[in-house]
CSV table of C-alpha atoms in Angstrom, one decimal:
chain,number,residue,atom,x,y,z
V,27,UNK,CA,3.4,-46.9,4.1
V,28,UNK,CA,0.2,-48.5,2.9
V,29,UNK,CA,-0.4,-52.2,2.3
V,30,UNK,CA,-2.8,-53.6,-0.3
V,31,UNK,CA,-5.6,-55.5,1.3
V,32,UNK,CA,-7.8,-58.2,-0.2
V,33,UNK,CA,-10.2,-55.6,-1.7
V,34,UNK,CA,-7.5,-54.0,-3.6
V,35,UNK,CA,-6.6,-57.4,-5.3
V,36,UNK,CA,-10.1,-58.3,-6.0
V,37,UNK,CA,-10.8,-54.9,-7.7
V,38,UNK,CA,-7.8,-55.5,-10.1
V,39,UNK,CA,-9.1,-58.9,-10.8
V,40,UNK,CA,-12.6,-57.6,-11.6
V,41,UNK,CA,-11.0,-54.9,-13.9
V,42,UNK,CA,-8.9,-57.5,-15.6
V,43,UNK,CA,-12.0,-59.7,-16.1
V,44,UNK,CA,-13.9,-56.8,-17.4
V,45,UNK,CA,-11.1,-56.1,-19.9
V,46,UNK,CA,-11.2,-59.8,-21.0
V,47,UNK,CA,-14.9,-59.8,-21.4
V,48,UNK,CA,-14.8,-56.5,-23.5
V,49,UNK,CA,-12.1,-58.1,-25.8
V,50,UNK,CA,-14.0,-61.3,-26.3
V,51,UNK,CA,-17.1,-59.3,-27.2
V,52,UNK,CA,-15.1,-57.3,-29.8
V,53,UNK,CA,-13.7,-60.5,-31.3
V,54,UNK,CA,-17.2,-62.0,-31.3
V,55,UNK,CA,-18.6,-58.9,-33.1
V,56,UNK,CA,-15.8,-59.0,-35.7
V,57,UNK,CA,-16.4,-62.7,-36.5
V,58,UNK,CA,-20.1,-62.0,-36.9
V,59,UNK,CA,-19.3,-59.1,-39.3
V,60,UNK,CA,-16.9,-61.4,-41.2
V,61,UNK,CA,-19.6,-64.1,-41.5
V,62,UNK,CA,-22.1,-61.4,-42.9
V,63,UNK,CA,-19.4,-60.3,-45.4
V,64,UNK,CA,-19.0,-57.0,-43.9
V,65,UNK,CA,-15.2,-57.5,-43.5
V,66,UNK,CA,-12.6,-54.9,-44.8
V,67,UNK,CA,-9.1,-55.2,-45.7
V,68,UNK,CA,-6.9,-53.4,-43.3
V,69,UNK,CA,-5.1,-50.2,-44.7
V,70,UNK,CA,-1.6,-51.6,-44.1
V,71,UNK,CA,-2.4,-54.6,-46.3
V,72,UNK,CA,-3.5,-52.4,-49.1
V,73,UNK,CA,-0.4,-50.2,-48.8
V,74,UNK,CA,1.8,-53.2,-48.7
V,75,UNK,CA,0.2,-54.5,-52.0
V,76,UNK,CA,0.6,-51.2,-53.6
V,77,UNK,CA,4.2,-50.9,-52.6
V,78,UNK,CA,4.9,-54.4,-54.0
V,79,UNK,CA,3.1,-53.6,-57.3
V,80,UNK,CA,5.1,-50.3,-57.7
V,81,UNK,CA,8.3,-51.9,-56.7
V,82,UNK,CA,7.9,-54.7,-59.2
V,83,UNK,CA,7.0,-52.3,-61.9
V,84,UNK,CA,10.1,-50.2,-61.1
V,85,UNK,CA,12.3,-53.2,-61.0
V,86,UNK,CA,11.1,-54.3,-64.5
V,87,UNK,CA,11.8,-50.9,-65.8
V,88,UNK,CA,15.2,-50.5,-64.3
V,89,UNK,CA,16.4,-53.9,-64.7
V,90,UNK,CA,15.3,-54.6,-68.3
């Protein structure tokens, strides 16, 4: 049976801190891209818009 010592806990904390820092850097980079106008619309948003347009068109045809 092994026990976790203080060094095991500090490594986990460091790993989590590194993950948080990487996440913050990704968010900062995305905000910078958006401010420059380099943003893109996510694919799922485009797919949803297309589905709503086609669904509305079909509803007009079938219910008219």
